[in-house]
C-alpha positions as a printed Julia matrix, in Angstrom:
136×3 Matrix{Float64}:
 -170.58  63.16  39.87
 -174.57  63.73  40.54
 -176.87  64.42  43.13
 -177.46  60.05  43.83
 -173.72  59.98  44.16
 -174.22  62.75  46.82
 -177.18  61.65  49.11
 -175.42  60.09  51.84
 -179.04  60.51  53.71
 -181.07  58.04  51.11
 -183.39  60.59  49.93
 -183.66  59.86  46.59
 -183.48  55.96  46.89
 -187.23  55.2   46.6
 -187.78  57.97  44.11
 -189.61  57.04  40.87
 -190.11  59.35  37.79
 -188.01  61.56  35.57
 -186.42  63.57  38.56
 -186.88  64.6   42.17
 -188.96  67.67  42.45
 -187.41  68.64  45.98
 -183.66  68.13  46.52
 -181.09  68.81  49.19
 -179.05  71.37  48.55
 -175.76  69.25  49.5
 -176.35  66.52  47.12
 -176.07  69.31  44.16
 -172.8   69.88  45.3
 -170.34  68.43  42.93
 -173.25  67.75  40.17
 -171.58  68.25  36.34
 -172.77  70.84  34.35
 -172.65  70.37  30.67
 -174.05  72.5   27.56
 -176.74  71.85  24.93
 -173.41  70.17  22.67
 -172.66  68.11  25.24
 -169.36  69.73  26.56
 -168.41  69.75  29.92
 -168.7   73.25  31.85
 -167.73  72.58  35.31
 -169.15  71.72  38.54
 -171.39  72.75  41.35
 -169.49  74.42  44.09
 -171.83  76.56  45.87
 -175.65  76.46  46.45
 -176.75  80.64  46.94
 -180.04  80.98  48.99
 -181.48  84.48  48.79
 -182.74  84.65  52.25
 -185.56  87.06  52.44
 -187.23  85.25  49.85
 -185.95  81.63  50.35
 -185.17  81.5   46.72
 -182.03  79.29  45.48
 -180.28  82.44  43.65
 -177.52  81.07  42.21
 -175.58  78.02  41.44
 -171.48  78.59  41.57
 -170.08  76.91  38.72
 -166.39  75.94  38.79
 -164.89  76.07  35.25
 -161.24  75.93  34.37
 -157.96  75.27  35.91
 -156.31  71.98  37.05
 -156.39  70.74  40.4
 -157.47  73.72  41.68
 -155.03  76.06  39.91
 -156.66  78.72  37.91
 -159.88  77.77  38.14
 -162.7   80.37  37.57
 -165.91  80.62  39.28
 -169.07  82.05  37.88
 -172.6   82.51  39.39
 -174.94  81.52  37.09
 -178.51  82.21  38.02
 -180.7   79.26  39.13
 -183.4   79.47  36.63
 -180.48  79.42  33.57
 -179.87  75.75  34.46
 -182.19  72.96  33.89
 -181.53  69.3   35.79
 -180.84  66.47  32.83
 -182.7   63.76  34.56
 -181.61  61.17  32.02
 -177.86  62.08  32.64
 -178.19  63.62  36.2
 -176.32  66.5   35.3
 -177.41  70.32  34.77
 -177.27  71.56  31.46
 -176.75  75.22  30.76
 -177.55  76.65  27.44
 -174.4   78.48  26.65
 -171.41  77.95  24.59
 -167.7   76.96  26.35
 -166.12  80.34  24.47
 -169.24  82.07  25.88
 -168.61  80.8   29.67
 -164.89  81.43  29.18
 -166.01  85.3   28.64
 -168.93  85.41  31.09
 -168.22  87.34  34.45
 -166.46  85.31  36.63
 -164.54  85.59  40.03
 -161.61  84.68  41.56
 -162.52  82.0   44.94
 -160.56  85.05  47.14
 -162.83  87.63  45.4
 -166.78  86.93  45.31
 -168.74  90.02  44.11
 -171.54  91.49  45.88
 -174.56  89.06  44.61
 -177.04  90.96  46.28
 -175.75  94.54  44.24
 -178.81  95.28  41.99
 -176.45  95.89  38.9
 -174.49  93.11  39.27
 -178.08  91.22  39.47
 -179.19  92.81  36.74
 -175.98  92.3   34.41
 -175.76  88.57  35.62
 -179.17  87.71  34.25
 -179.15  89.62  31.49
 -175.73  87.94  30.03
 -177.39  84.46  30.66
 -180.81  85.27  29.11
 -183.03  85.21  32.21
 -185.02  87.51  34.12
 -184.59  88.23  37.74
 -187.51  87.82  39.54
 -189.65  91.06  40.61
 -189.94  90.5   44.28
 -186.34  91.03  45.8
 -182.7   90.27  44.91
 -183.62  87.92  41.8
């Protein structure tokens, strides 16, 4: 699924160019995530906002499992994702094997994403730097 298919309000109907600069968060839920090797890594389940700064902090990615069973969730720093405007999906520069080993969590046991130690670890894992102002 991609953001155009999720666009129930017609936000992108008249859009021209390589991709939208501003996007509705609900149109990103369910978007596909691939790596640079064109392997399907899953899809976006949730967008996490750092309320004090107003920045998007993480995309929660769902990977693995079948029909919701055995599914693992991953909080991926927003800065680690790139929008592929040609294929209308996100690209995360990690192999499937590395994602399988990434710090993940179960849908019933979310981590404290505001914990500074967790923030540092997750950003380090994906090779991106947290913002210096606030949580991210």
